[in-house]
Amino acid sequence: MIDEELPRWLASNATAVLGVALGAHGLIQAGPELPDTDGHYHPGIGTTPLPVLASPREELPALRLKAINSNITVLDFNDAARNSRSYDEYEQKLLTESIGYLGLALFGARKAVKSVSGNLKSLR
């Protein structure tokens, strides 16, 4: 789920960062490469659907906690990450600044994830 008020470029960036993180943590697996009608092969993409949902920014912290309390894996993209030029800088900002969430990626049992995100609409 992404802050519904983000400009399109930042919403796209947040979505990409969270998608990469899901794969890097081994939560989303890539399928095998597949041939097309011309016999050309295409590298595998993620096998799990990843809907991009919109949420008011002020609701993201509560949604994050609700997901964590429901035993859902939560990855977040926040202002500290967006404004850091290195991972070390990101680490320092997390320790010294308040966190403003730009987006969350939820991974877990479908029913549990739906209980947290079910009333959200697709990002437009």
GROMACS .gro file of N, CA, C and O in nm:
model
  496
    1MET      N    1   0.085  -0.117   0.000
    1MET     CA    2   0.000   0.000   0.000
    1MET      C    3   0.090   0.124   0.000
    1MET      O    4   0.191   0.127   0.067
    2ILE      N    5   0.049   0.221  -0.078
    2ILE     CA    6   0.128   0.341  -0.101
    2ILE      C    7   0.047   0.463  -0.059
    2ILE      O    8  -0.075   0.467  -0.078
    3ASP      N    9   0.116   0.561  -0.004
    3ASP     CA   10   0.053   0.689   0.029
    3ASP      C   11  -0.017   0.742  -0.097
    3ASP      O   12   0.047   0.767  -0.198
    4GLU      N   13  -0.148   0.757  -0.089
    4GLU     CA   14  -0.227   0.795  -0.206
    4GLU      C   15  -0.199   0.936  -0.257
    4GLU      O   16  -0.236   0.968  -0.369
    5GLU      N   17  -0.132   1.017  -0.178
    5GLU     CA   18  -0.106   1.155  -0.220
    5GLU      C   19   0.033   1.174  -0.281
    5GLU      O   20   0.067   1.285  -0.322
    6LEU      N   21   0.113   1.069  -0.287
    6LEU     CA   22   0.247   1.084  -0.342
    6LEU      C   23   0.241   1.121  -0.490
    6LEU      O   24   0.152   1.071  -0.562
    7PRO      N   25   0.334   1.204  -0.537
    7PRO     CA   26   0.341   1.226  -0.681
    7PRO      C   27   0.371   1.094  -0.752
    7PRO      O   28   0.433   1.004  -0.693
    8ARG      N   29   0.329   1.082  -0.875
    8ARG     CA   30   0.342   0.957  -0.950
    8ARG      C   31   0.485   0.902  -0.950
    8ARG      O   32   0.506   0.784  -0.931
    9TRP      N   33   0.585   0.989  -0.967
    9TRP     CA   34   0.724   0.941  -0.971
    9TRP      C   35   0.765   0.880  -0.839
    9TRP      O   36   0.834   0.779  -0.835
   10LEU      N   37   0.721   0.938  -0.728
   10LEU     CA   38   0.760   0.886  -0.597
   10LEU      C   39   0.680   0.761  -0.562
   10LEU      O   40   0.733   0.667  -0.502
   11ALA      N   41   0.554   0.755  -0.601
   11ALA     CA   42   0.475   0.634  -0.581
   11ALA      C   43   0.536   0.518  -0.659
   11ALA      O   44   0.545   0.405  -0.608
   12SER      N   45   0.580   0.545  -0.780
   12SER     CA   46   0.646   0.441  -0.862
   12SER      C   47   0.775   0.395  -0.797
   12SER      O   48   0.805   0.276  -0.791
   13ASN      N   49   0.853   0.490  -0.748
   13ASN     CA   50   0.979   0.457  -0.682
   13ASN      C   51   0.954   0.373  -0.556
   13ASN      O   52   1.021   0.272  -0.534
   14ALA      N   53   0.860   0.415  -0.475
   14ALA     CA   54   0.829   0.341  -0.351
   14ALA      C   55   0.784   0.199  -0.384
   14ALA      O   56   0.826   0.102  -0.319
   15THR      N   57   0.701   0.183  -0.486
   15THR     CA   58   0.654   0.052  -0.527
   15THR      C   59   0.770  -0.035  -0.574
   15THR      O   60   0.779  -0.153  -0.538
   16ALA      N   61   0.860   0.024  -0.653
   16ALA     CA   62   0.975  -0.052  -0.702
   16ALA      C   63   1.066  -0.096  -0.587
   16ALA      O   64   1.109  -0.212  -0.580
   17VAL      N   65   1.094  -0.005  -0.494
   17VAL     CA   66   1.180  -0.038  -0.380
   17VAL      C   67   1.119  -0.152  -0.299
   17VAL      O   68   1.189  -0.247  -0.260
   18LEU      N   69   0.990  -0.145  -0.273
   18LEU     CA   70   0.925  -0.250  -0.194
   18LEU      C   71   0.922  -0.383  -0.269
   18LEU      O   72   0.941  -0.489  -0.210
   19GLY      N   73   0.900  -0.379  -0.400
   19GLY     CA   74   0.901  -0.502  -0.480
   19GLY      C   75   1.038  -0.569  -0.480
   19GLY      O   76   1.049  -0.691  -0.464
   20VAL      N   77   1.142  -0.487  -0.495
   20VAL     CA   78   1.278  -0.542  -0.490
   20VAL      C   79   1.305  -0.602  -0.353
   20VAL      O   80   1.363  -0.711  -0.341
   21ALA      N   81   1.261  -0.535  -0.247
   21ALA     CA   82   1.283  -0.586  -0.112
   21ALA      C   83   1.211  -0.719  -0.091
   21ALA      O   84   1.266  -0.810  -0.028
   22LEU      N   85   1.089  -0.733  -0.143
   22LEU     CA   86   1.018  -0.860  -0.130
   22LEU      C   87   1.098  -0.974  -0.195
   22LEU      O   88   1.110  -1.082  -0.138
   23GLY      N   89   1.153  -0.948  -0.312
   23GLY     CA   90   1.234  -1.049  -0.379
   23GLY      C   91   1.365  -1.075  -0.308
   23GLY      O   92   1.406  -1.190  -0.291
   24ALA      N   93   1.430  -0.968  -0.261
   24ALA     CA   94   1.560  -0.982  -0.194
   24ALA      C   95   1.548  -1.061  -0.064
   24ALA      O   96   1.641  -1.131  -0.026
   25HIS      N   97   1.434  -1.051   0.002
   25HIS     CA   98   1.412  -1.126   0.126
   25HIS      C   99   1.359  -1.266   0.099
   25HIS      O  100   1.327  -1.340   0.192
   26GLY      N  101   1.348  -1.303  -0.029
   26GLY     CA  102   1.303  -1.437  -0.065
   26GLY      C  103   1.155  -1.460  -0.047
   26GLY      O  104   1.110  -1.574  -0.044
   27LEU      N  105   1.079  -1.352  -0.036
   27LEU     CA  106   0.934  -1.366  -0.015
   27LEU      C  107   0.858  -1.388  -0.145
   27LEU      O  108   0.754  -1.453  -0.146
   28ILE      N  109   0.909  -1.333  -0.254
   28ILE     CA  110   0.848  -1.349  -0.385
   28ILE      C  111   0.947  -1.425  -0.472
   28ILE      O  112   1.061  -1.383  -0.486
   29GLN      N  113   0.903  -1.534  -0.529
   29GLN     CA  114   0.989  -1.615  -0.614
   29GLN      C  115   0.964  -1.582  -0.761
   29GLN      O  116   0.851  -1.552  -0.799
   30ALA      N  117   1.069  -1.589  -0.840
   30ALA     CA  118   1.056  -1.570  -0.985
   30ALA      C  119   1.023  -1.704  -1.050
   30ALA      O  120   1.074  -1.809  -1.009
   31GLY      N  121   0.938  -1.699  -1.149
   31GLY     CA  122   0.907  -1.819  -1.226
   31GLY      C  123   1.018  -1.847  -1.326
   31GLY      O  124   1.113  -1.768  -1.341
   32PRO      N  125   1.008  -1.956  -1.398
   32PRO     CA  126   1.109  -1.990  -1.497
   32PRO      C  127   1.100  -1.900  -1.619
   32PRO      O  128   0.998  -1.836  -1.642
   33GLU      N  129   1.207  -1.896  -1.697
   33GLU     CA  130   1.199  -1.821  -1.822
   33GLU      C  131   1.101  -1.892  -1.914
   33GLU      O  132   1.083  -2.014  -1.907
   34LEU      N  133   1.033  -1.814  -1.996
   34LEU     CA  134   0.926  -1.868  -2.081
   34LEU      C  135   0.946  -1.824  -2.225
   34LEU      O  136   0.987  -1.711  -2.252
   35PRO      N  137   0.910  -1.913  -2.319
   35PRO     CA  138   0.920  -1.876  -2.461
   35PRO      C  139   0.794  -1.802  -2.507
   35PRO      O  140   0.686  -1.819  -2.450
   36ASP      N  141   0.812  -1.719  -2.610
   36ASP     CA  142   0.696  -1.655  -2.673
   36ASP      C  143   0.668  -1.724  -2.807
   36ASP      O  144   0.733  -1.825  -2.841
   37THR      N  145   0.574  -1.674  -2.882
   37THR     CA  146   0.534  -1.738  -3.008
   37THR      C  147   0.645  -1.735  -3.112
   37THR      O  148   0.641  -1.814  -3.208
   38ASP      N  149   0.742  -1.647  -3.098
   38ASP     CA  150   0.855  -1.641  -3.191
   38ASP      C  151   0.973  -1.725  -3.145
   38ASP      O  152   1.078  -1.726  -3.209
   39GLY      N  153   0.959  -1.792  -3.031
   39GLY     CA  154   1.067  -1.874  -2.981
   39GLY      C  155   1.170  -1.798  -2.900
   39GLY      O  156   1.272  -1.854  -2.861
   40HIS      N  157   1.145  -1.670  -2.874
   40HIS     CA  158   1.234  -1.593  -2.788
   40HIS      C  159   1.198  -1.619  -2.643
   40HIS      O  160   1.081  -1.635  -2.608
   41TYR      N  161   1.299  -1.620  -2.557
   41TYR     CA  162   1.276  -1.647  -2.416
   41TYR      C  163   1.276  -1.519  -2.333
   41TYR      O  164   1.349  -1.425  -2.364
   42HIS      N  165   1.193  -1.518  -2.234
   42HIS     CA  166   1.178  -1.404  -2.143
   42HIS      C  167   1.210  -1.450  -2.001
   42HIS      O  168   1.156  -1.552  -1.956
   43PRO      N  169   1.296  -1.376  -1.930
   43PRO     CA  170   1.328  -1.415  -1.792
   43PRO      C  171   1.201  -1.421  -1.707
   43PRO      O  172   1.105  -1.348  -1.731
   44GLY      N  173   1.204  -1.509  -1.608
   44GLY     CA  174   1.088  -1.524  -1.520
   44GLY      C  175   1.060  -1.398  -1.441
   44GLY      O  176   1.151  -1.322  -1.407
   45ILE      N  177   0.934  -1.375  -1.415
   45ILE     CA  178   0.890  -1.264  -1.330
   45ILE      C  179   0.829  -1.324  -1.203
   45ILE      O  180   0.814  -1.445  -1.192
   46GLY      N  181   0.793  -1.239  -1.110
   46GLY     CA  182   0.734  -1.287  -0.985
   46GLY      C  183   0.608  -1.367  -1.010
   46GLY      O  184   0.529  -1.335  -1.099
   47THR      N  185   0.590  -1.473  -0.934
   47THR     CA  186   0.474  -1.561  -0.952
   47THR      C  187   0.357  -1.525  -0.861
   47THR      O  188   0.251  -1.584  -0.871
   48THR      N  189   0.377  -1.427  -0.774
   48THR     CA  190   0.273  -1.385  -0.681
   48THR      C  191   0.216  -1.251  -0.726
   48THR      O  192   0.293  -1.157  -0.752
   49PRO      N  193   0.085  -1.238  -0.736
   49PRO     CA  194   0.027  -1.108  -0.771
   49PRO      C  195   0.065  -1.002  -0.667
   49PRO      O  196   0.069  -1.032  -0.547
   50LEU      N  197   0.094  -0.882  -0.713
   50LEU     CA  198   0.132  -0.772  -0.623
   50LEU      C  199   0.043  -0.652  -0.648
   50LEU      O  200   0.081  -0.557  -0.716
   51PRO      N  201  -0.078  -0.652  -0.593
   51PRO     CA  202  -0.163  -0.534  -0.613
   51PRO      C  203  -0.102  -0.414  -0.543
   51PRO      O  204  -0.042  -0.426  -0.436
   52VAL      N  205  -0.114  -0.299  -0.604
   52VAL     CA  206  -0.065  -0.174  -0.545
   52VAL      C  207  -0.188  -0.098  -0.498
   52VAL      O  208  -0.269  -0.052  -0.578
   53LEU      N  209  -0.200  -0.087  -0.366
   53LEU     CA  210  -0.316  -0.026  -0.305
   53LEU      C  211  -0.283   0.113  -0.253
   53LEU      O  212  -0.167   0.142  -0.223
   54ALA      N  213  -0.384   0.196  -0.242
   54ALA     CA  214  -0.366   0.334  -0.195
   54ALA      C  215  -0.418   0.346  -0.053
   54ALA      O  216  -0.520   0.286  -0.016
   55SER      N  217  -0.346   0.425   0.026
   55SER     CA  218  -0.386   0.450   0.164
   55SER      C  219  -0.355   0.594   0.200
   55SER      O  220  -0.253   0.648   0.156
   56PRO      N  221  -0.438   0.656   0.281
   56PRO     CA  222  -0.398   0.786   0.334
   56PRO      C  223  -0.270   0.770   0.416
   56PRO      O  224  -0.256   0.673   0.491
   57ARG      N  225  -0.177   0.862   0.400
   57ARG     CA  226  -0.048   0.852   0.466
   57ARG      C  227  -0.062   0.837   0.618
   57ARG      O  228   0.009   0.759   0.680
   58GLU      N  229  -0.156   0.910   0.675
   58GLU     CA  230  -0.170   0.907   0.821
   58GLU      C  231  -0.218   0.771   0.873
   58GLU      O  232  -0.204   0.741   0.991
   59GLU      N  233  -0.271   0.686   0.784
   59GLU     CA  234  -0.317   0.553   0.826
   59GLU      C  235  -0.208   0.446   0.815
   59GLU      O  236  -0.223   0.337   0.871
   60LEU      N  237  -0.099   0.475   0.746
   60LEU     CA  238   0.005   0.374   0.724
   60LEU      C  239   0.067   0.322   0.854
   60LEU      O  240   0.086   0.200   0.868
   61PRO      N  241   0.099   0.406   0.954
   61PRO     CA  242   0.156   0.351   1.077
   61PRO      C  243   0.062   0.251   1.147
   61PRO      O  244   0.107   0.146   1.194
   62ALA      N  245  -0.066   0.282   1.152
   62ALA     CA  246  -0.161   0.191   1.217
   62ALA      C  247  -0.177   0.062   1.136
   62ALA      O  248  -0.187  -0.048   1.195
   63LEU      N  249  -0.179   0.073   1.004
   63LEU     CA  250  -0.187  -0.047   0.920
   63LEU      C  251  -0.064  -0.134   0.938
   63LEU      O  252  -0.072  -0.257   0.943
   64ARG      N  253   0.052  -0.071   0.952
   64ARG     CA  254   0.177  -0.144   0.975
   64ARG      C  255   0.169  -0.224   1.105
   64ARG      O  256   0.199  -0.342   1.108
   65LEU      N  257   0.127  -0.158   1.212
   65LEU     CA  258   0.116  -0.226   1.341
   65LEU      C  259   0.011  -0.338   1.338
   65LEU      O  260   0.032  -0.445   1.395
   66LYS      N  261  -0.101  -0.312   1.274
   66LYS     CA  262  -0.206  -0.415   1.264
   66LYS      C  263  -0.151  -0.537   1.189
   66LYS      O  264  -0.175  -0.651   1.230
   67ALA      N  265  -0.076  -0.514   1.082
   67ALA     CA  266  -0.019  -0.625   1.006
   67ALA      C  267   0.082  -0.702   1.089
   67ALA      O  268   0.080  -0.825   1.092
   68ILE      N  269   0.170  -0.631   1.158
   68ILE     CA  270   0.269  -0.696   1.243
   68ILE      C  271   0.201  -0.780   1.350
   68ILE      O  272   0.239  -0.894   1.375
   69ASN      N  273   0.097  -0.725   1.411
   69ASN     CA  274   0.023  -0.796   1.516
   69ASN      C  275  -0.056  -0.915   1.460
   69ASN      O  276  -0.101  -1.000   1.536
   70SER      N  277  -0.073  -0.920   1.327
   70SER     CA  278  -0.143  -1.032   1.262
   70SER      C  279  -0.045  -1.133   1.205
   70SER      O  280  -0.081  -1.216   1.122
   71ASN      N  281   0.083  -1.124   1.248
   71ASN     CA  282   0.189  -1.213   1.201
   71ASN      C  283   0.212  -1.206   1.050
   71ASN      O  284   0.243  -1.307   0.986
   72ILE      N  285   0.196  -1.087   0.995
   72ILE     CA  286   0.224  -1.060   0.855
   72ILE      C  287   0.363  -0.997   0.848
   72ILE      O  288   0.397  -0.912   0.931
   73THR      N  289   0.442  -1.039   0.750
   73THR     CA  290   0.572  -0.975   0.729
   73THR      C  291   0.547  -0.839   0.666
   73THR      O  292   0.473  -0.828   0.568
   74VAL      N  293   0.607  -0.735   0.723
   74VAL     CA  294   0.587  -0.599   0.674
   74VAL      C  295   0.722  -0.539   0.636
   74VAL      O  296   0.815  -0.537   0.716
   75LEU      N  297   0.733  -0.494   0.514
   75LEU     CA  298   0.848  -0.417   0.467
   75LEU      C  299   0.798  -0.275   0.445
   75LEU      O  300   0.686  -0.255   0.396
   76ASP      N  301   0.878  -0.176   0.483
   76ASP     CA  302   0.831  -0.039   0.465
   76ASP      C  303   0.933   0.045   0.389
   76ASP      O  304   1.051   0.015   0.387
   77PHE      N  305   0.881   0.146   0.325
   77PHE     CA  306   0.962   0.248   0.260
   77PHE      C  307   0.920   0.379   0.326
   77PHE      O  308   0.802   0.408   0.337
   78ASN      N  309   1.018   0.454   0.373
   78ASN     CA  310   0.988   0.571   0.455
   78ASN      C  311   1.072   0.691   0.414
   78ASN      O  312   1.161   0.681   0.328
   79ASP      N  313   1.043   0.805   0.476
   79ASP     CA  314   1.115   0.928   0.446
   79ASP      C  315   1.265   0.916   0.471
   79ASP      O  316   1.346   0.969   0.396
   80ALA      N  317   1.303   0.844   0.578
   80ALA     CA  318   1.446   0.828   0.608
   80ALA      C  319   1.518   0.757   0.494
   80ALA      O  320   1.627   0.797   0.454
   81ALA      N  321   1.457   0.653   0.439
   81ALA     CA  322   1.517   0.580   0.327
   81ALA      C  323   1.521   0.668   0.202
   81ALA      O  324   1.623   0.676   0.133
   82ARG      N  325   1.413   0.735   0.175
   82ARG     CA  326   1.405   0.819   0.054
   82ARG      C  327   1.508   0.931   0.055
   82ARG      O  328   1.561   0.969  -0.048
   83ASN      N  329   1.537   0.983   0.172
   83ASN     CA  330   1.628   1.098   0.182
   83ASN      C  331   1.770   1.060   0.217
   83ASN      O  332   1.850   1.147   0.251
   84SER      N  333   1.804   0.932   0.207
   84SER     CA  334   1.940   0.887   0.239
   84SER      C  335   2.015   0.853   0.111
   84SER      O  336   1.959   0.797   0.018
   85ARG      N  337   2.144   0.883   0.111
   85ARG     CA  338   2.228   0.852  -0.004
   85ARG      C  339   2.306   0.722   0.015
   85ARG      O  340   2.372   0.676  -0.077
   86SER      N  341   2.301   0.666   0.134
   86SER     CA  342   2.368   0.539   0.161
   86SER      C  343   2.290   0.464   0.268
   86SER      O  344   2.209   0.524   0.340
   87TYR      N  345   2.319   0.335   0.281
   87TYR     CA  346   2.250   0.256   0.383
   87TYR      C  347   2.294   0.299   0.522
   87TYR      O  348   2.215   0.298   0.616
   88ASP      N  349   2.421   0.339   0.535
   88ASP     CA  350   2.469   0.389   0.665
   88ASP      C  351   2.394   0.515   0.706
   88ASP      O  352   2.357   0.532   0.822
   89GLU      N  353   2.372   0.603   0.610
   89GLU     CA  354   2.297   0.726   0.639
   89GLU      C  355   2.153   0.691   0.677
   89GLU      O  356   2.097   0.750   0.771
   90TYR      N  357   2.095   0.596   0.608
   90TYR     CA  358   1.959   0.550   0.640
   90TYR      C  359   1.954   0.497   0.784
   90TYR      O  360   1.865   0.532   0.860
   91GLU      N  361   2.051   0.417   0.820
   91GLU     CA  362   2.056   0.363   0.956
   91GLU      C  363   2.060   0.475   1.060
   91GLU      O  364   1.987   0.471   1.160
   92GLN      N  365   2.141   0.576   1.036
   92GLN     CA  366   2.151   0.688   1.130
   92GLN      C  367   2.021   0.766   1.140
   92GLN      O  368   1.979   0.804   1.249
   93LYS      N  369   1.956   0.786   1.025
   93LYS     CA  370   1.830   0.860   1.027
   93LYS      C  371   1.721   0.783   1.101
   93LYS      O  372   1.639   0.843   1.171
   94LEU      N  373   1.721   0.651   1.088
   94LEU     CA  374   1.622   0.572   1.161
   94LEU      C  375   1.638   0.589   1.312
   94LEU      O  376   1.540   0.585   1.386
   95LEU      N  377   1.763   0.607   1.355
   95LEU     CA  378   1.790   0.621   1.497
   95LEU      C  379   1.767   0.761   1.551
   95LEU      O  380   1.757   0.780   1.672
   96THR      N  381   1.757   0.860   1.461
   96THR     CA  382   1.751   0.998   1.508
   96THR      C  383   1.631   1.078   1.459
   96THR      O  384   1.608   1.188   1.509
   97GLU      N  385   1.555   1.026   1.365
   97GLU     CA  386   1.443   1.102   1.309
   97GLU      C  387   1.312   1.024   1.323
   97GLU      O  388   1.313   0.901   1.327
   98SER      N  389   1.201   1.097   1.329
   98SER     CA  390   1.072   1.028   1.330
   98SER      C  391   1.048   0.971   1.190
   98SER      O  392   1.096   1.024   1.091
   99ILE      N  393   0.973   0.863   1.185
   99ILE     CA  394   0.952   0.793   1.059
   99ILE      C  395   0.819   0.834   0.998
   99ILE      O  396   0.714   0.826   1.064
  100GLY      N  397   0.825   0.875   0.874
  100GLY     CA  398   0.705   0.901   0.795
  100GLY      C  399   0.699   0.795   0.687
  100GLY      O  400   0.789   0.787   0.603
  101TYR      N  401   0.596   0.711   0.689
  101TYR     CA  402   0.587   0.601   0.594
  101TYR      C  403   0.532   0.649   0.460
  101TYR      O  404   0.435   0.723   0.453
  102LEU      N  405   0.596   0.603   0.352
  102LEU     CA  406   0.551   0.631   0.216
  102LEU      C  407   0.478   0.510   0.158
  102LEU      O  408   0.393   0.525   0.071
  103GLY      N  409   0.515   0.392   0.205
  103GLY     CA  410   0.451   0.271   0.155
  103GLY      C  411   0.488   0.150   0.238
  103GLY      O  412   0.588   0.150   0.310
  104LEU      N  413   0.403   0.047   0.227
  104LEU     CA  414   0.423  -0.078   0.298
  104LEU      C  415   0.402  -0.193   0.200
  104LEU      O  416   0.315  -0.186   0.113
  105ALA      N  417   0.480  -0.298   0.216
  105ALA     CA  418   0.457  -0.424   0.145
  105ALA      C  419   0.422  -0.528   0.251
  105ALA      O  420   0.493  -0.541   0.350
  106LEU      N  421   0.312  -0.597   0.230
  106LEU     CA  422   0.267  -0.700   0.324
  106LEU      C  423   0.282  -0.836   0.260
  106LEU      O  424   0.247  -0.855   0.143
  107PHE      N  425   0.331  -0.932   0.338
  107PHE     CA  426   0.344  -1.068   0.288
  107PHE      C  427   0.302  -1.164   0.398
  107PHE      O  428   0.353  -1.158   0.510
  108GLY      N  429   0.209  -1.250   0.365
  108GLY     CA  430   0.162  -1.347   0.463
  108GLY      C  431   0.042  -1.422   0.410
  108GLY      O  432   0.012  -1.418   0.290
  109ALA      N  433  -0.026  -1.488   0.500
  109ALA     CA  434  -0.146  -1.563   0.462
  109ALA      C  435  -0.247  -1.468   0.398
  109ALA      O  436  -0.270  -1.358   0.449
  110ARG      N  437  -0.304  -1.512   0.289
  110ARG     CA  438  -0.395  -1.426   0.212
  110ARG      C  439  -0.506  -1.367   0.299
  110ARG      O  440  -0.536  -1.249   0.292
  111LYS      N  441  -0.567  -1.449   0.381
  111LYS     CA  442  -0.678  -1.404   0.466
  111LYS      C  443  -0.630  -1.296   0.564
  111LYS      O  444  -0.699  -1.196   0.585
  112ALA      N  445  -0.512  -1.314   0.621
  112ALA     CA  446  -0.458  -1.216   0.715
  112ALA      C  447  -0.427  -1.084   0.645
  112ALA      O  448  -0.458  -0.977   0.696
  113VAL      N  449  -0.365  -1.093   0.528
  113VAL     CA  450  -0.332  -0.971   0.453
  113VAL      C  451  -0.460  -0.899   0.414
  113VAL      O  452  -0.470  -0.776   0.426
  114LYS      N  453  -0.558  -0.973   0.369
  114LYS     CA  454  -0.686  -0.912   0.329
  114LYS      C  455  -0.755  -0.846   0.448
  114LYS      O  456  -0.820  -0.742   0.432
  115SER      N  457  -0.739  -0.902   0.567
  115SER     CA  458  -0.801  -0.841   0.686
  115SER      C  459  -0.740  -0.704   0.716
  115SER      O  460  -0.806  -0.618   0.774
  116VAL      N  461  -0.616  -0.683   0.677
  116VAL     CA  462  -0.550  -0.554   0.699
  116VAL      C  463  -0.576  -0.459   0.584
  116VAL      O  464  -0.601  -0.341   0.603
  117SER      N  465  -0.574  -0.510   0.462
  117SER     CA  466  -0.577  -0.423   0.344
  117SER      C  467  -0.708  -0.429   0.264
  117SER      O  468  -0.721  -0.358   0.165
  118GLY      N  469  -0.802  -0.510   0.307
  118GLY     CA  470  -0.922  -0.537   0.228
  118GLY      C  471  -1.006  -0.417   0.192
  118GLY      O  472  -1.075  -0.419   0.090
  119ASN      N  473  -1.005  -0.311   0.271
  119ASN     CA  474  -1.090  -0.196   0.240
  119ASN      C  475  -1.017  -0.090   0.156
  119ASN      O  476  -1.078   0.012   0.122
  120LEU      N  477  -0.893  -0.116   0.118
  120LEU     CA  478  -0.817  -0.019   0.038
  120LEU      C  479  -0.844  -0.040  -0.111
  120LEU      O  480  -0.867  -0.152  -0.156
  121LYS      N  481  -0.838   0.068  -0.185
  121LYS     CA  482  -0.859   0.064  -0.329
  121LYS      C  483  -0.725   0.065  -0.402
  121LYS      O  484  -0.622   0.100  -0.345
  122SER      N  485  -0.726   0.028  -0.528
  122SER     CA  486  -0.605   0.030  -0.608
  122SER      C  487  -0.555   0.173  -0.623
  122SER      O  488  -0.635   0.267  -0.635
  123LEU      N  489  -0.422   0.187  -0.626
  123LEU     CA  490  -0.361   0.317  -0.650
  123LEU      C  491  -0.392   0.358  -0.793
  123LEU      O  492  -0.376   0.280  -0.885
  124ARG      N  493  -0.434   0.479  -0.809
  124ARG     CA  494  -0.467   0.531  -0.944
  124ARG      C  495  -0.378   0.645  -0.980
  124ARG      O  496  -0.334   0.720  -0.906
   0.00000   0.00000   0.00000
